[in-house]
CSV table of C-alpha atoms in Angstrom, one decimal:
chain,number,residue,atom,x,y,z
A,1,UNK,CA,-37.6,2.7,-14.7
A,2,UNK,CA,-37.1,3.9,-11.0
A,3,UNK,CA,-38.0,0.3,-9.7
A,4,UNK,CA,-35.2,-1.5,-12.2
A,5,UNK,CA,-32.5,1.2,-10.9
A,6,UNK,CA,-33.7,0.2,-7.1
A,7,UNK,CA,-33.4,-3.7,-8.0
A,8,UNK,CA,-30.4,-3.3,-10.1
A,9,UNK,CA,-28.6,-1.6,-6.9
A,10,UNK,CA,-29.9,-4.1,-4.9
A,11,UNK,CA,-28.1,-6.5,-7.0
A,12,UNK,CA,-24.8,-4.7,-6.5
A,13,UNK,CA,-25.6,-4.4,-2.8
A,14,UNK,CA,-25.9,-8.1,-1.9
A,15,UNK,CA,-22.9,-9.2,-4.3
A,16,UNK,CA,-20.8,-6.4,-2.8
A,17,UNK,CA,-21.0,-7.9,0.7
A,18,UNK,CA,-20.8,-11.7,-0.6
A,19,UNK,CA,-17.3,-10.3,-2.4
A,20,UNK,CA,-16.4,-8.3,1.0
A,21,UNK,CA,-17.2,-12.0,3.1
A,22,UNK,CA,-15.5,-13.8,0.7
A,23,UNK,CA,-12.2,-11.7,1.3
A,24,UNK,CA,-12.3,-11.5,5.2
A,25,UNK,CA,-12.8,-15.3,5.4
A,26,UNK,CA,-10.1,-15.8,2.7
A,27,UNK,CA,-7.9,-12.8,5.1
A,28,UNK,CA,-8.2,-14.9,8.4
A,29,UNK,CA,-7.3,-18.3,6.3
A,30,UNK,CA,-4.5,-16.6,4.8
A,31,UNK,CA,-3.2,-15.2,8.2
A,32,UNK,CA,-3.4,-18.4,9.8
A,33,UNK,CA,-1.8,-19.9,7.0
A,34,UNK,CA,0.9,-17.4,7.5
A,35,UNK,CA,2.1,-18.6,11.3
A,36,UNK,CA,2.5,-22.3,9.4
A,37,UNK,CA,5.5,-20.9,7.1
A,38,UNK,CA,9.4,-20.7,7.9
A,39,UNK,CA,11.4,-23.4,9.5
A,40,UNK,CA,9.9,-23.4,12.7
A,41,UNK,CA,6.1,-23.9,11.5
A,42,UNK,CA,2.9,-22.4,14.0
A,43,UNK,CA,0.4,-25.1,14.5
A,44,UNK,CA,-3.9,-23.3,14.9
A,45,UNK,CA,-3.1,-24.7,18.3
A,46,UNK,CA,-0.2,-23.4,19.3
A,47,UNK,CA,-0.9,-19.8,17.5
A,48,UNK,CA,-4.0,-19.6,19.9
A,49,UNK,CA,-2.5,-21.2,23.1
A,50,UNK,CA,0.8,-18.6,22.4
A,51,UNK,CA,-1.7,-15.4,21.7
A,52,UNK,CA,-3.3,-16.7,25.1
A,53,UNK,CA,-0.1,-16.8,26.6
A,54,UNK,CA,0.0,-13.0,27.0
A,55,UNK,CA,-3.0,-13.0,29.1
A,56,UNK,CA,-1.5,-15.8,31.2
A,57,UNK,CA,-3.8,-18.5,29.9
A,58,UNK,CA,-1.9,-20.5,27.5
A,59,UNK,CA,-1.3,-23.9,29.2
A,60,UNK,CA,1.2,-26.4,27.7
A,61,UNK,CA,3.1,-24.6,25.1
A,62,UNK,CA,6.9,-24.2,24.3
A,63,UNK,CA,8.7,-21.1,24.9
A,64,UNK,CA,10.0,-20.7,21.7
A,65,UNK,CA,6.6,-20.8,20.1
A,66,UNK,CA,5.8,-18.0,21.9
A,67,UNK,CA,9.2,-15.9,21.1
A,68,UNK,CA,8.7,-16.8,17.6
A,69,UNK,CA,4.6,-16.2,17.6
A,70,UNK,CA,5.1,-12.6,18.9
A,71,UNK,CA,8.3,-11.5,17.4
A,72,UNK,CA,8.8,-12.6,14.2
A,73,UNK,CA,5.4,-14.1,12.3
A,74,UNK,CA,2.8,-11.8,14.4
A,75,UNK,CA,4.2,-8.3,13.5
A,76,UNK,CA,5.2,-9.4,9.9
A,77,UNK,CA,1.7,-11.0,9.0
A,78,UNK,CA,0.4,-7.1,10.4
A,79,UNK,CA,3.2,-5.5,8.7
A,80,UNK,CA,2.2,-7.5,5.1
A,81,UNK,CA,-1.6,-6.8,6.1
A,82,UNK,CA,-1.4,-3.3,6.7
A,83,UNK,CA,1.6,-2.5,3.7
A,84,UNK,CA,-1.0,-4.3,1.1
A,85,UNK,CA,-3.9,-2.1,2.1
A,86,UNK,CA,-2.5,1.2,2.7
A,87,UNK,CA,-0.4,0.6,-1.3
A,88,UNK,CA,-4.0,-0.8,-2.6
A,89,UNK,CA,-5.9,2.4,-1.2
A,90,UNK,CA,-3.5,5.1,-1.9
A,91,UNK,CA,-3.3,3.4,-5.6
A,92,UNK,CA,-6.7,3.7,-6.3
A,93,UNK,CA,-7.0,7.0,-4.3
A,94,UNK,CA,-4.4,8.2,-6.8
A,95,UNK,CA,-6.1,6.9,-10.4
A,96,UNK,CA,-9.3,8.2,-9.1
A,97,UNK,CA,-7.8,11.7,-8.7
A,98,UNK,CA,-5.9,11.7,-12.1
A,99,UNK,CA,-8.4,10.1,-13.7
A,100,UNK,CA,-6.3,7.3,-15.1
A,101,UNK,CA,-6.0,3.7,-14.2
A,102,UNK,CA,-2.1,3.1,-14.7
A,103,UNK,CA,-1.3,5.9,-12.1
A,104,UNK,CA,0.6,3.9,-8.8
A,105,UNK,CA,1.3,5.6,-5.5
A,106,UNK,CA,4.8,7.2,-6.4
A,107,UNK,CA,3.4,9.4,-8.9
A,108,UNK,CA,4.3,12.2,-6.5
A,109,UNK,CA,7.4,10.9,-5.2
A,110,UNK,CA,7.1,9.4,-2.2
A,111,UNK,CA,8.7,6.4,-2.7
A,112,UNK,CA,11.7,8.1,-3.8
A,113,UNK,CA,11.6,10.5,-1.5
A,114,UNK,CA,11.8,7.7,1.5
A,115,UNK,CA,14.6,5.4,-0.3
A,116,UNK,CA,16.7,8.8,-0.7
A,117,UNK,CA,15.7,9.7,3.2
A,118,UNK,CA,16.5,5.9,4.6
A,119,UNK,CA,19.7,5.7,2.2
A,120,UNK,CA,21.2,9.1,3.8
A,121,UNK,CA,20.2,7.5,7.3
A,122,UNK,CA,21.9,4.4,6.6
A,123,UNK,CA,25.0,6.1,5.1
A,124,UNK,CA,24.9,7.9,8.5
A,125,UNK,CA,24.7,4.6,10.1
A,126,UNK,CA,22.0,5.5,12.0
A,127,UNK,CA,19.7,2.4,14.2
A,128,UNK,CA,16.6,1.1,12.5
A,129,UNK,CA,13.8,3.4,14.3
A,130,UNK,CA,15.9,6.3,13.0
A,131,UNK,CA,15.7,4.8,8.9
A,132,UNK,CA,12.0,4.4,9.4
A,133,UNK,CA,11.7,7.6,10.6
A,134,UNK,CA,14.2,9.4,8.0
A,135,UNK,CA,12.6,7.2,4.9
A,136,UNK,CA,9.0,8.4,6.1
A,137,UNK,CA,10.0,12.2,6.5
A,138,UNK,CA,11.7,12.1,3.5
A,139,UNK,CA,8.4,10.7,1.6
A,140,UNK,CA,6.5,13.3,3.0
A,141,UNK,CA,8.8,15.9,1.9
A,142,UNK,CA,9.3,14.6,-1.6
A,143,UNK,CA,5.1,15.2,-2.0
A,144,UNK,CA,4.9,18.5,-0.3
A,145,UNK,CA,7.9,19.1,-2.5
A,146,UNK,CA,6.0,18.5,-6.1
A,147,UNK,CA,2.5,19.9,-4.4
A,148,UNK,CA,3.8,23.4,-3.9
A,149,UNK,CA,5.9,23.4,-6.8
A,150,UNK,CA,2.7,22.7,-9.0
A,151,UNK,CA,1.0,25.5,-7.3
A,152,UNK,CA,3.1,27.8,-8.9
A,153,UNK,CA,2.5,26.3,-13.3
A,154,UNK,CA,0.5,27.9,-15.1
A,155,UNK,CA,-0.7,24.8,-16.4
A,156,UNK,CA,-3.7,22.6,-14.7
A,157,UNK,CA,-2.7,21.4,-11.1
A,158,UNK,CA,-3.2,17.5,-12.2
A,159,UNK,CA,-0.5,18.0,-15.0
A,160,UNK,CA,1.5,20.1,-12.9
A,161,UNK,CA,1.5,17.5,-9.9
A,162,UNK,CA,2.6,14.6,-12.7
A,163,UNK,CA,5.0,16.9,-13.9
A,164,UNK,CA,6.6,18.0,-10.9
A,165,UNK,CA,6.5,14.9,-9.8
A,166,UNK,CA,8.4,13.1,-12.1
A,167,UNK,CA,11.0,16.0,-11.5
A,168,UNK,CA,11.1,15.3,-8.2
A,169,UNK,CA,10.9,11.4,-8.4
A,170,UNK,CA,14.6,11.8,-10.9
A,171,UNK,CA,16.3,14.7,-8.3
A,172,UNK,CA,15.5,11.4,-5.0
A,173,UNK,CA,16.5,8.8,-7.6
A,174,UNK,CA,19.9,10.5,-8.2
A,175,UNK,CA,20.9,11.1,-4.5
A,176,UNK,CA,20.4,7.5,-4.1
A,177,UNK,CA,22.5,6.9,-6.3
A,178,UNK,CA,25.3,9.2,-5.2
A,179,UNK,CA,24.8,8.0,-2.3
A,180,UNK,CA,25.6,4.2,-3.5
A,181,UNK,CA,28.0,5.8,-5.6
A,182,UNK,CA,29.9,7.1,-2.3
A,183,UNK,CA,29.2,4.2,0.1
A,184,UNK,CA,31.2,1.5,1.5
A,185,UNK,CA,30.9,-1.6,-0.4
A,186,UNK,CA,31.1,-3.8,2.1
A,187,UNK,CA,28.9,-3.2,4.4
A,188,UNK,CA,26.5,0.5,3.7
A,189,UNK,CA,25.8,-0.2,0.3
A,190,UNK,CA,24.8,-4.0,1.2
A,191,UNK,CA,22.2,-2.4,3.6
A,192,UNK,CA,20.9,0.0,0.4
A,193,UNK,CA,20.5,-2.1,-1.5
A,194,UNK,CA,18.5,-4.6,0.9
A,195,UNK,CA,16.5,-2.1,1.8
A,196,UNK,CA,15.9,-0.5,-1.7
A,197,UNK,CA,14.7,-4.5,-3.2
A,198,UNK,CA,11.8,-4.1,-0.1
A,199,UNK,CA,11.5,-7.4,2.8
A,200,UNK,CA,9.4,-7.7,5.8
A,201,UNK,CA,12.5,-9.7,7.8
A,202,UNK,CA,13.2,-6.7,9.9
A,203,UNK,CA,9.9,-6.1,11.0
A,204,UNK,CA,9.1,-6.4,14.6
A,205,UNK,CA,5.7,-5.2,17.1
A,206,UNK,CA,7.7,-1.5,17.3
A,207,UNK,CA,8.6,-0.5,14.1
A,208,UNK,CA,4.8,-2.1,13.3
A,209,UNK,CA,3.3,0.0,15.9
A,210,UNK,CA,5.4,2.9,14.8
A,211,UNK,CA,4.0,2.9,11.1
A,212,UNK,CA,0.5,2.1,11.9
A,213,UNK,CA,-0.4,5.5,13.2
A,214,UNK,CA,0.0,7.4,10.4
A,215,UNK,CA,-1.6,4.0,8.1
A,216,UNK,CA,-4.3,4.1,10.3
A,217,UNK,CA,-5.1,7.7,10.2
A,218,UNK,CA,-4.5,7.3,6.1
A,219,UNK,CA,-6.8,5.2,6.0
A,220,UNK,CA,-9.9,6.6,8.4
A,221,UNK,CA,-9.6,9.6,5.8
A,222,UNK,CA,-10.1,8.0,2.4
A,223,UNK,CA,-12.2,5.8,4.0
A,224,UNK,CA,-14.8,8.5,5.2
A,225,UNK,CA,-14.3,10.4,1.9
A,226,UNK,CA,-14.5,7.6,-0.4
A,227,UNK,CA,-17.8,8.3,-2.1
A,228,UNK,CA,-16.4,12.1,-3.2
A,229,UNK,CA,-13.3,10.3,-5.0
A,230,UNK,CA,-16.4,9.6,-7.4
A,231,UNK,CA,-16.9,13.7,-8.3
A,232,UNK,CA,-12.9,13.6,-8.7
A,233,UNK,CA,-13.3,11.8,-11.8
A,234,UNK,CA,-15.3,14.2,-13.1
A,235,UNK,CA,-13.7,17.4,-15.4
A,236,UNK,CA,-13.1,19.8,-12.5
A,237,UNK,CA,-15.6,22.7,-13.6
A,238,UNK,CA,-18.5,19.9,-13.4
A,239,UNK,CA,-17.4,18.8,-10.1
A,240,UNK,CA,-17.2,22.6,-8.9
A,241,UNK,CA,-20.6,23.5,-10.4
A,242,UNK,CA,-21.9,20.3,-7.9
A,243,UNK,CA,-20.6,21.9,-4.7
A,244,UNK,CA,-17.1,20.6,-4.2
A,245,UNK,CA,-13.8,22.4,-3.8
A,246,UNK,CA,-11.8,20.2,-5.8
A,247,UNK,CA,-8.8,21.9,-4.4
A,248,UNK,CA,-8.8,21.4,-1.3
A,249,UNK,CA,-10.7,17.6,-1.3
A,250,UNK,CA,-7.6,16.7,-3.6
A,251,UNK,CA,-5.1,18.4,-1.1
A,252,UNK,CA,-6.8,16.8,1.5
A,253,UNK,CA,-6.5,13.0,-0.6
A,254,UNK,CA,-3.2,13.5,-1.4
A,255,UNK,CA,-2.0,14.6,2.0
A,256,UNK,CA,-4.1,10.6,2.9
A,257,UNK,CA,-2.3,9.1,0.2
A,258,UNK,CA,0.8,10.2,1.3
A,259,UNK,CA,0.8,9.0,4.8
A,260,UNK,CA,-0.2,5.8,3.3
A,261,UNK,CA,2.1,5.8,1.0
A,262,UNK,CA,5.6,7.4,2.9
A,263,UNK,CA,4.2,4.7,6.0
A,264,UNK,CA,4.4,1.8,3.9
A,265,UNK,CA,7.2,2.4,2.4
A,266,UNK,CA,9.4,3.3,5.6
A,267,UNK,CA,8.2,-0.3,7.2
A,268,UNK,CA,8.4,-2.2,4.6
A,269,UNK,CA,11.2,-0.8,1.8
A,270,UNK,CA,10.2,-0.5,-2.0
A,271,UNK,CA,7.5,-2.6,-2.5
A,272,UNK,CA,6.4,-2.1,-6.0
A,273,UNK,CA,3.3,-2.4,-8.4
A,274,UNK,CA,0.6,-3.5,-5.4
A,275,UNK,CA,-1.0,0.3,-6.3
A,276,UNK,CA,-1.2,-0.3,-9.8
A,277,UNK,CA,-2.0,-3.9,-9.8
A,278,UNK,CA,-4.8,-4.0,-6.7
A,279,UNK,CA,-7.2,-1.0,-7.7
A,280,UNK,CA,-7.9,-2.5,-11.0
A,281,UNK,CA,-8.9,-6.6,-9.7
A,282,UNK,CA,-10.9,-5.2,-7.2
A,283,UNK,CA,-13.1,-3.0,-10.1
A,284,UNK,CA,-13.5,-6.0,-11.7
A,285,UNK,CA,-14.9,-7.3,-8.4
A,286,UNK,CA,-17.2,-4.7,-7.1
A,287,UNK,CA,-17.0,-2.1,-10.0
A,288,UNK,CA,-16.1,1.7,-10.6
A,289,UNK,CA,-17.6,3.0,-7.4
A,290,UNK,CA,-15.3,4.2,-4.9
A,291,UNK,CA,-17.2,3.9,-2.4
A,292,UNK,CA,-17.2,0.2,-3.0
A,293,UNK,CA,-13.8,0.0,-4.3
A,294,UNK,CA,-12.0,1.7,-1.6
A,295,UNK,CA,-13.0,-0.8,1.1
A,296,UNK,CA,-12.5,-3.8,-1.3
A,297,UNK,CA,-9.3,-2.3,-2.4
A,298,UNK,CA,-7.6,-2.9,1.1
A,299,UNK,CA,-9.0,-5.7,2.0
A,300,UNK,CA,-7.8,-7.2,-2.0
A,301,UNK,CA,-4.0,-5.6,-1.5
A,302,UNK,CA,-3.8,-6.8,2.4
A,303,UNK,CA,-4.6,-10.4,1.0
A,304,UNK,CA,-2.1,-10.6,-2.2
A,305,UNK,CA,0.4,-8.9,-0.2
A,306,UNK,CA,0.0,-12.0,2.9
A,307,UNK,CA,0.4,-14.0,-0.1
A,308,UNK,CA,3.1,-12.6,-1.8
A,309,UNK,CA,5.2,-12.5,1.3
A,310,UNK,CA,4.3,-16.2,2.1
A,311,UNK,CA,5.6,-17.3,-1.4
A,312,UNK,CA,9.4,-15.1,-0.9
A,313,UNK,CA,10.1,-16.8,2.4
A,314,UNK,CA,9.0,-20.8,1.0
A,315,UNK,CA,9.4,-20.9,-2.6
A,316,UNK,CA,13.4,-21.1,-2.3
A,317,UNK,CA,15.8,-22.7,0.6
A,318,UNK,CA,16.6,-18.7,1.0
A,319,UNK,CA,13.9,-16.0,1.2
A,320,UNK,CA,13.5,-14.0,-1.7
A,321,UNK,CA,12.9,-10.0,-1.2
A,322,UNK,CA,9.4,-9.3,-1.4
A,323,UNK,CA,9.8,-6.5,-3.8
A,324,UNK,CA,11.2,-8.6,-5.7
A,325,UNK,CA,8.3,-11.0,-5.9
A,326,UNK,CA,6.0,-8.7,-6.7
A,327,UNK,CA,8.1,-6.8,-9.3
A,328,UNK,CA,7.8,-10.2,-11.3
A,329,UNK,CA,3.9,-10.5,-11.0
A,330,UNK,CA,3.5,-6.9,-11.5
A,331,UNK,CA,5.3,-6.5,-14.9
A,332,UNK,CA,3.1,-8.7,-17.0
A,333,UNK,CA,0.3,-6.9,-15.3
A,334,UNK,CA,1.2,-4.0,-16.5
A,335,UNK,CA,1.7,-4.9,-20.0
A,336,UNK,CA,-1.3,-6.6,-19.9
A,337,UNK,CA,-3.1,-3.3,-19.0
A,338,UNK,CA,-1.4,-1.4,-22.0
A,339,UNK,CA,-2.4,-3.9,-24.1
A,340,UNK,CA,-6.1,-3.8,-23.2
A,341,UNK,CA,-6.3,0.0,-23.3
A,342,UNK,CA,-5.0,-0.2,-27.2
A,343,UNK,CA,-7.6,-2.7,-27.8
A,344,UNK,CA,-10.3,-0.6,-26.3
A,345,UNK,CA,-9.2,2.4,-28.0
């Protein structure tokens, strides 16, 4: 019996690292793919002779391959990259703690909580650094917001976090709206409202660099705590009686989540459905086990979001918000898990 388990794992071993191969090659195809699309397209040659150029080694190449190779595709290819795995992760972080696949990122409000902080920013027509920085403080506030809240119900702290949550989620959604309500029409509420549908255009190497620290440092967490996401799905007194202080590990995931979550959002607007929709291909790549799915998670969202924002700026003339696109793939996802959870119950 011992010796099927130990050839069974094996089995799940060796096609775990073909599927994680399989993704990076398919990453660094995609990424080079990337520099190829918008109306001045990258050749492989000129992406490495302009990456070269920084290093003063470049030889022959035009200066406006460069300006275009470091300003505009470089940072947004990182931007879509980092966006698509820090969604995927804290999605998956998030159903694994609630113990329920249809959970996405914003459960707590972070989302919210960053449109209402960039919206009040760009009412106050404040510079770009200054919206990232107000949409990512007001994310961060919005879950702090529904975690201490929750402390105080009587009822079970996950119910009480979806709860409060979805309190907190209306209370952000309605100073948005107030604050459309009061802006000028001309010119604020243009910039809401672009923001708000979610786009890479804006990205450059600083607001990039700004929003990575707190991805990063998302991500190192989950990452190193992966395999106890596993005793999360457990009923909470059977995870307790193996060890774990589920309150804390869950403040300490959700805290993970939320940088992920509040940095995405700030760098990249409201880009919807990539928690819900990522978590659940990549268990039907490498399974239930989170310390398998977490790693193929962001390495699945990093690629669909490259993609996604590939098909916004080339499918029309005019680029398409990438929230947007990935509100229309997302939808019929969604119904489609519905669907298959009424069949299997």
């Amino acid at each position: 019996m011992q010796l099927e388990y130990q050839q069974e794992e094996a089995v799940i071993r060796r096609r775990y690292r073909l599927v994680l191969a399989g993704m990076f090659l398919a990453l660094a195809a995609a990424g080079l793919f990337s520099f190829a699309i918008g109306y001045y397209p990258l050749t492989p040659q000129e992406v490495f002779q302009a990456f070269l150029s920084r290093f003063g080694a470049a030889g022959e190449i035009k200066p406006q391959a460069v300006t275009i190779f470091w300003s505009i595709r470089l940072p947004r290819i990182l931007s879509a990259l980092f966006i698509g795995a820090s969604l995927s992760v804290a999605g998956a972080t998030y159903q694994g703690m609630f113990r329920n696949p249809l959970v996405s990122p914003d459960i707590l409000g972070v989302s919210s909580g960053a449109s209402l902080g960039a919206a009040f920013a760009i009412l106050c027509g404040s510079p770009n650094w200054l919206i990232q920085l107000s949409a990512f403080t007001g994310g961060i506030a919005a879950v702090a917001f529904s975690y201490l809240i929750s402390r105080k119900s009587a009822h079970s702290q996950i119910l009480s976090l979806v709860l409060t949550g979805s309190m907190v989620m209306a209370l952000c959604n309605a100073g948005v709206t107030m604050i459309k309500y009061v802006s000028d029409p001309n010119d604020v509420l243009q910039q809401i409202t672009f923001w708000l549908m979610g786009s890479l255009t804006k990205t450059s190497m600083n607001s990039f660099s700004w929003s990575a620290v707190p991805m990063s440092v998302g991500l190192a967490i989950v990452l190193l705590l992966r395999w106890r996401i596993n005793l999360l799905t457990l009923e909470e007194e059977e995870a307790i009686t193996l060890g774990i202080n589920v309150r804390r590990l869950r403040l300490i995931l959700i805290l993970a989540s939320t940088l992920l979550s509040a940095a995405a959002v700030c760098l990249g607007g409201m880009i919807g459905w990539v928690g819900l929709m990522i978590p659940h291909m990549a268990r039907a790549l490498v399974g239930v086990d989170y310390s398998r799915l977490i790693p193929a998670s962001a390495m699945l969202g990093a690629l669909y979001l490259l993609l996604m924002d590939d098909l916004a700026r080339s499918i029309l003339s005019m680029e398409l918000p990438l929230g947007v696109v990935t509100s229309i793939m997302g939808a019929p996802f969604f119904v489609y898990l519905i669907i298959k959870r009424k069949e299997r119950d």
